[in-house]
Amino acid sequence: MSPATGERLPRHRVVVLALDGVYPFELGIPSRVFGSVAEHYEVLTCSVDGRPVRTNSDFSVTAEHGPEALRTADTVILPPFDMSLLSRELPAGVAEALASVPAGARIVSICTGAFVLAAAGLLDGRPATTHWALAPVFRGWFPRVALDPDVLFVDDGDVLTSAGAASGVDACLHLVRKDHGTAVANFVARVCVVPPWRDGGQAQYIEQPVPEATANDTSATRQWALEHLHEPLALSALADHAGMSLRTFARRFNEEVGTSPGRWLIQQRVARARHLLESTDLSVDDIAGQVGFATGTSLRQHLHAAIGVSPLAYRRTFRGGAAALP
């Protein structure tokens, strides 16, 4: 509903473009995530020619729509397709299909879908990601793209790229959160029985030697830290809680989470601050104290670094013009 008029707003149309060799799991992610809040989103699936699409499994799928659906899209999503079909060139018909996407639409790729966006020139000069195992090939083919294979997804405004398989869920939940706030995204996550936000990045999934089992993992300490975010939480305090030396704790934490303890703490504090900005009328200074930032200025700096906006702008976006923050 429009806050100003009370009228029902048109639903955001998500169009999923299925290409030959599509992975069935990822093909269904947008419908599952966005379809969980059908009052906000309409999800259509199309092919480049209106004909059935073969998957990378032993069956084909018939999309209800042809490429004309792309002309009506608010968001276009390209699920991944079989690695054997990767190419520097666009698959037949894809260039024409992508050319019909409205200028203001968001474009999202999952896993190998980034190869299509790169081949179309849509990622030149932009940050992007794809499955970590394909990073060497991607870099060789598309050197103009600022590839970051360590993250689960990259949001560059009107173009969002995500890593392999389940990172498509992360990306779609991120878009729901961006469009409608944390509460709606958390509802969708509960319906889909997935975490609303995954810690770390792809680094935690890259094949590497298993750490020696000489001590416990850091999961209990991470949970303890989340319950004590309002405290300073120096690295030494985290290591003491885990019963490890500083060096061992930092190494194990990075192996398990894919990022450093300090960076992870900032991510959690920013996430908690975003929730409080959306759900309370607390001032910036009060929120900073509750999430462990020393001052409101520190919170402002970290929030801007994470999502590019101030606390006031964020609250206005997700609370429909709430009163200015002191």
Coordinates of C-alpha atoms in Angstrom, one line a residue:
M1 CA 0.0 0.0 0.0
S2 CA 1.2 3.5 -0.7
P3 CA 1.9 5.4 2.6
A4 CA 0.6 8.6 1.1
T5 CA -2.6 7.4 -0.6
G6 CA -3.4 4.0 0.8
E7 CA -3.7 2.7 -2.7
R8 CA -2.3 -0.8 -3.6
L9 CA 1.0 -0.4 -5.4
P10 CA 1.7 -2.5 -8.5
R11 CA 3.7 -5.6 -7.8
H12 CA 7.4 -5.7 -8.7
R13 CA 7.8 -8.0 -11.7
V14 CA 10.7 -10.4 -11.6
V15 CA 11.4 -12.2 -14.9
V16 CA 13.7 -15.2 -14.9
L17 CA 15.4 -16.0 -18.2
A18 CA 16.1 -19.7 -18.5
L19 CA 18.9 -20.7 -20.9
D20 CA 19.8 -24.1 -22.3
G21 CA 21.5 -26.2 -19.7
V22 CA 19.9 -24.4 -16.8
Y23 CA 20.3 -25.8 -13.3
P24 CA 16.8 -26.7 -12.0
F25 CA 17.6 -25.8 -8.4
E26 CA 18.7 -22.3 -9.1
L27 CA 16.0 -21.8 -11.7
G28 CA 13.4 -22.2 -8.9
I29 CA 15.1 -19.9 -6.4
P30 CA 13.5 -16.6 -7.5
S31 CA 10.0 -18.1 -7.6
R32 CA 10.5 -19.6 -4.1
V33 CA 12.0 -16.5 -2.5
F34 CA 10.0 -13.7 -4.1
G35 CA 6.9 -15.9 -4.4
S36 CA 6.8 -16.1 -0.6
V37 CA 5.7 -12.5 -0.5
A38 CA 3.4 -12.5 -3.6
E39 CA 1.7 -9.3 -2.4
H40 CA 5.0 -7.6 -3.3
Y41 CA 6.3 -9.6 -6.3
E42 CA 5.1 -11.3 -9.4
V43 CA 7.6 -13.9 -10.9
L44 CA 7.5 -14.9 -14.5
T45 CA 9.8 -17.4 -16.2
C46 CA 10.7 -17.1 -19.9
S47 CA 13.0 -18.5 -22.6
V48 CA 14.7 -16.7 -25.4
D49 CA 12.4 -18.2 -28.0
G50 CA 9.3 -19.3 -26.2
R51 CA 10.2 -23.0 -26.6
P52 CA 11.1 -25.6 -23.9
V53 CA 14.5 -25.4 -22.3
R54 CA 16.7 -28.4 -21.6
T55 CA 18.2 -28.5 -18.2
N56 CA 21.5 -29.9 -17.1
S57 CA 19.5 -32.9 -15.7
D58 CA 17.6 -35.5 -17.6
F59 CA 14.5 -33.4 -18.3
S60 CA 13.4 -30.2 -20.0
V61 CA 11.2 -27.4 -18.7
T62 CA 8.6 -25.4 -20.5
A63 CA 8.5 -21.7 -19.6
E64 CA 5.1 -20.0 -19.7
H65 CA 6.5 -17.0 -21.5
G66 CA 8.8 -16.0 -24.4
P67 CA 11.3 -13.1 -24.5
E68 CA 8.5 -10.5 -24.7
A69 CA 8.2 -10.9 -20.9
L70 CA 11.6 -9.2 -20.5
R71 CA 10.2 -6.0 -21.9
T72 CA 7.9 -5.7 -18.8
A73 CA 10.5 -6.6 -16.2
D74 CA 11.5 -4.6 -13.1
T75 CA 14.2 -7.2 -12.3
V76 CA 15.7 -9.8 -14.6
I77 CA 17.4 -12.9 -13.2
L78 CA 19.7 -15.2 -15.1
P79 CA 20.1 -18.6 -13.4
P80 CA 23.2 -20.6 -14.0
F81 CA 23.7 -23.1 -16.8
D82 CA 26.0 -26.1 -17.4
M83 CA 29.7 -25.2 -17.3
S84 CA 30.2 -27.1 -20.5
L85 CA 28.2 -24.4 -22.3
L86 CA 30.3 -21.5 -21.1
S87 CA 31.6 -19.2 -23.8
R88 CA 33.1 -15.8 -24.4
E89 CA 30.2 -15.2 -26.8
L90 CA 26.5 -14.8 -26.0
P91 CA 24.3 -17.8 -26.7
A92 CA 22.1 -17.5 -29.7
G93 CA 19.2 -15.1 -29.2
V94 CA 20.4 -13.9 -25.8
A95 CA 21.8 -10.6 -27.0
E96 CA 18.5 -9.7 -28.6
A97 CA 16.6 -10.8 -25.5
L98 CA 18.7 -8.7 -23.2
A99 CA 18.4 -5.7 -25.4
S100 CA 14.7 -5.7 -24.8
V101 CA 15.1 -5.3 -21.0
P102 CA 13.9 -1.8 -19.9
A103 CA 16.7 0.7 -19.1
G104 CA 15.7 1.0 -15.4
A105 CA 15.4 -2.7 -14.6
R106 CA 17.8 -4.5 -12.2
I107 CA 19.7 -7.4 -13.7
V108 CA 20.8 -10.3 -11.5
S109 CA 23.0 -13.3 -12.2
I110 CA 23.5 -16.5 -10.3
C111 CA 26.8 -18.4 -10.6
T112 CA 27.6 -18.9 -14.4
G113 CA 24.9 -16.4 -15.3
A114 CA 27.6 -13.8 -14.7
F115 CA 29.4 -15.1 -17.9
V116 CA 26.3 -14.0 -19.9
L117 CA 26.3 -10.5 -18.4
A118 CA 30.1 -10.2 -18.9
A119 CA 29.8 -11.4 -22.6
A120 CA 27.1 -8.8 -23.1
G121 CA 29.5 -6.1 -21.8
L122 CA 27.2 -5.3 -18.8
L123 CA 30.0 -5.9 -16.3
D124 CA 32.8 -3.9 -17.9
G125 CA 34.4 -1.7 -15.2
R126 CA 32.1 -3.1 -12.5
P127 CA 32.7 -5.2 -9.5
A128 CA 31.2 -8.7 -9.8
T129 CA 31.4 -12.3 -8.7
T130 CA 30.8 -15.8 -9.8
H131 CA 31.5 -19.3 -8.5
W132 CA 35.0 -19.4 -7.0
A133 CA 36.0 -22.4 -9.1
L134 CA 35.4 -20.5 -12.3
A135 CA 37.4 -17.4 -11.3
P136 CA 40.5 -18.1 -13.4
V137 CA 38.5 -18.7 -16.5
F138 CA 36.3 -15.7 -15.9
R139 CA 39.3 -13.4 -15.4
G140 CA 41.0 -14.7 -18.5
W141 CA 37.9 -14.1 -20.7
F142 CA 36.7 -10.9 -19.1
P143 CA 39.7 -8.8 -17.8
R144 CA 37.6 -5.6 -17.7
V145 CA 35.5 -6.9 -14.9
A146 CA 36.6 -6.3 -11.3
L147 CA 36.0 -9.9 -10.2
D148 CA 35.9 -10.7 -6.5
P149 CA 35.6 -14.5 -6.0
D150 CA 35.6 -14.3 -2.2
V151 CA 32.1 -12.9 -1.7
L152 CA 28.6 -14.5 -1.9
F153 CA 27.2 -11.6 -4.0
V154 CA 28.0 -8.2 -5.2
D155 CA 25.4 -5.5 -5.4
D156 CA 26.4 -2.7 -7.8
G157 CA 23.1 -0.9 -7.9
D158 CA 21.3 -1.9 -11.1
V159 CA 23.4 -5.0 -11.5
L160 CA 23.9 -7.8 -8.9
T161 CA 26.0 -10.9 -9.4
S162 CA 26.1 -13.9 -7.0
A163 CA 28.2 -16.9 -6.5
G164 CA 27.3 -20.6 -6.9
A165 CA 24.0 -22.4 -6.1
A166 CA 22.6 -21.4 -2.7
S167 CA 24.2 -17.9 -3.0
G168 CA 21.2 -17.2 -5.3
V169 CA 19.1 -17.5 -2.2
D170 CA 21.3 -15.0 -0.4
A171 CA 21.1 -12.6 -3.3
C172 CA 17.3 -12.8 -3.6
L173 CA 16.9 -12.3 0.1
H174 CA 19.2 -9.3 -0.1
L175 CA 16.9 -7.8 -2.7
V176 CA 13.8 -8.4 -0.6
R177 CA 15.6 -6.8 2.3
K178 CA 16.6 -3.9 0.1
D179 CA 13.1 -3.4 -1.2
H180 CA 11.0 -4.0 1.9
G181 CA 13.3 -4.2 4.9
T182 CA 14.6 -6.7 7.4
A183 CA 11.3 -7.9 8.8
V184 CA 9.9 -8.9 5.4
A185 CA 13.2 -10.6 4.5
N186 CA 13.3 -12.5 7.8
F187 CA 9.7 -13.7 7.1
V188 CA 10.8 -15.0 3.7
A189 CA 13.8 -16.7 5.2
R190 CA 11.6 -18.4 7.8
V191 CA 9.2 -19.6 5.1
C192 CA 12.0 -21.0 3.1
V193 CA 13.8 -22.4 6.1
V194 CA 17.1 -20.7 5.4
P195 CA 19.2 -18.2 7.3
P196 CA 18.3 -14.6 6.6
W197 CA 22.0 -13.7 6.4
R198 CA 25.0 -15.9 6.0
D199 CA 28.3 -14.9 7.6
G200 CA 31.5 -14.7 5.6
G201 CA 31.9 -15.3 1.8
Q202 CA 32.9 -17.9 -0.7
A203 CA 36.3 -18.3 1.0
Q204 CA 34.8 -20.6 3.5
Y205 CA 33.7 -23.0 0.8
I206 CA 36.9 -23.1 -1.3
E207 CA 38.5 -26.5 -1.2
Q208 CA 41.4 -26.4 1.3
P209 CA 43.0 -28.7 3.8
V210 CA 40.8 -29.4 6.8
P211 CA 42.2 -27.7 10.0
E212 CA 43.8 -30.0 12.5
A213 CA 41.3 -31.0 15.1
T214 CA 43.4 -29.8 18.1
A215 CA 40.7 -27.5 19.6
N216 CA 37.0 -26.7 19.3
D217 CA 35.6 -24.6 16.5
T218 CA 34.6 -20.9 17.0
S219 CA 30.9 -21.3 16.6
A220 CA 30.1 -21.1 20.3
T221 CA 32.3 -17.9 20.6
R222 CA 30.5 -16.4 17.6
Q223 CA 27.2 -17.0 19.3
W224 CA 28.5 -15.5 22.5
A225 CA 29.8 -12.5 20.6
L226 CA 26.3 -11.9 19.1
E227 CA 24.9 -11.8 22.6
H228 CA 27.5 -9.3 23.8
L229 CA 27.7 -6.9 20.8
H230 CA 27.3 -3.9 23.1
E231 CA 30.6 -4.7 24.7
P232 CA 34.1 -3.8 23.2
L233 CA 34.9 -7.5 22.4
A234 CA 38.6 -7.3 21.8
L235 CA 40.2 -10.1 19.9
S236 CA 41.9 -11.3 23.1
A237 CA 38.4 -11.6 24.8
L238 CA 37.1 -13.7 21.9
A239 CA 40.2 -15.9 22.0
D240 CA 39.9 -16.3 25.8
H241 CA 36.3 -17.4 25.4
A242 CA 37.2 -20.0 22.8
G243 CA 40.1 -21.2 24.9
M244 CA 42.6 -20.6 22.2
S245 CA 45.7 -18.5 21.6
L246 CA 45.2 -15.3 19.6
R247 CA 47.0 -16.7 16.6
T248 CA 45.1 -20.0 16.6
F249 CA 41.7 -18.3 17.1
A250 CA 42.3 -15.8 14.3
R251 CA 43.4 -18.7 11.9
R252 CA 40.5 -21.0 12.8
F253 CA 37.9 -18.1 12.6
N254 CA 39.1 -17.2 9.1
E255 CA 39.0 -20.9 8.0
E256 CA 35.5 -21.3 9.3
V257 CA 33.9 -18.0 8.4
G258 CA 36.0 -16.7 5.5
T259 CA 36.8 -13.4 7.1
S260 CA 38.7 -11.9 10.1
P261 CA 37.1 -11.7 13.6
G262 CA 37.2 -7.9 13.4
R263 CA 35.6 -7.6 10.0
W264 CA 32.9 -10.1 11.1
L265 CA 32.1 -8.1 14.2
I266 CA 31.6 -5.0 12.2
Q267 CA 29.3 -6.8 9.8
Q268 CA 27.2 -8.1 12.8
R269 CA 27.1 -4.7 14.4
V270 CA 26.0 -3.0 11.2
A271 CA 23.3 -5.7 10.7
R272 CA 22.0 -5.2 14.2
A273 CA 22.1 -1.4 13.7
R274 CA 20.0 -1.7 10.5
H275 CA 17.4 -3.8 12.4
L276 CA 17.2 -1.2 15.1
L277 CA 16.9 1.7 12.6
E278 CA 14.0 -0.1 11.0
S279 CA 12.2 -1.3 14.1
T280 CA 12.8 1.4 16.8
D281 CA 12.9 5.2 17.2
L282 CA 16.2 5.1 19.1
S283 CA 18.7 7.8 18.3
V284 CA 21.9 7.1 16.4
D285 CA 23.9 7.4 19.6
D286 CA 21.7 5.0 21.5
I287 CA 21.8 2.5 18.6
A288 CA 25.6 2.8 18.5
G289 CA 25.8 2.0 22.2
Q290 CA 23.6 -1.0 21.8
V291 CA 25.5 -2.5 19.0
G292 CA 29.1 -1.8 20.2
F293 CA 30.2 1.2 18.2
A294 CA 31.9 3.8 20.4
T295 CA 30.0 6.8 19.0
G296 CA 27.2 7.7 16.7
T297 CA 29.9 9.0 14.3
S298 CA 31.5 5.6 14.2
L299 CA 28.1 4.0 13.4
R300 CA 27.5 6.5 10.6
Q301 CA 30.9 5.8 9.1
H302 CA 30.5 2.0 9.2
L303 CA 26.9 2.1 7.9
H304 CA 28.0 4.3 5.0
A305 CA 30.9 2.1 4.2
A306 CA 28.6 -1.0 4.2
I307 CA 25.6 0.3 2.3
G308 CA 26.5 3.8 1.1
V309 CA 23.8 5.7 3.1
S310 CA 23.4 7.6 6.4
P311 CA 21.3 6.3 9.3
L312 CA 18.7 9.0 8.6
A313 CA 18.5 8.1 4.9
Y314 CA 18.3 4.4 5.8
R315 CA 15.5 4.9 8.3
R316 CA 13.5 7.1 5.9
T317 CA 13.8 4.4 3.2
F318 CA 12.5 1.6 5.4
R319 CA 10.1 3.4 7.7
G320 CA 8.4 5.7 5.2
G321 CA 9.8 9.0 6.3
A322 CA 10.3 8.6 10.0
A323 CA 11.3 11.6 12.0
A324 CA 14.8 12.9 11.8
L325 CA 17.4 11.3 14.1
P326 CA 19.2 13.4 16.6

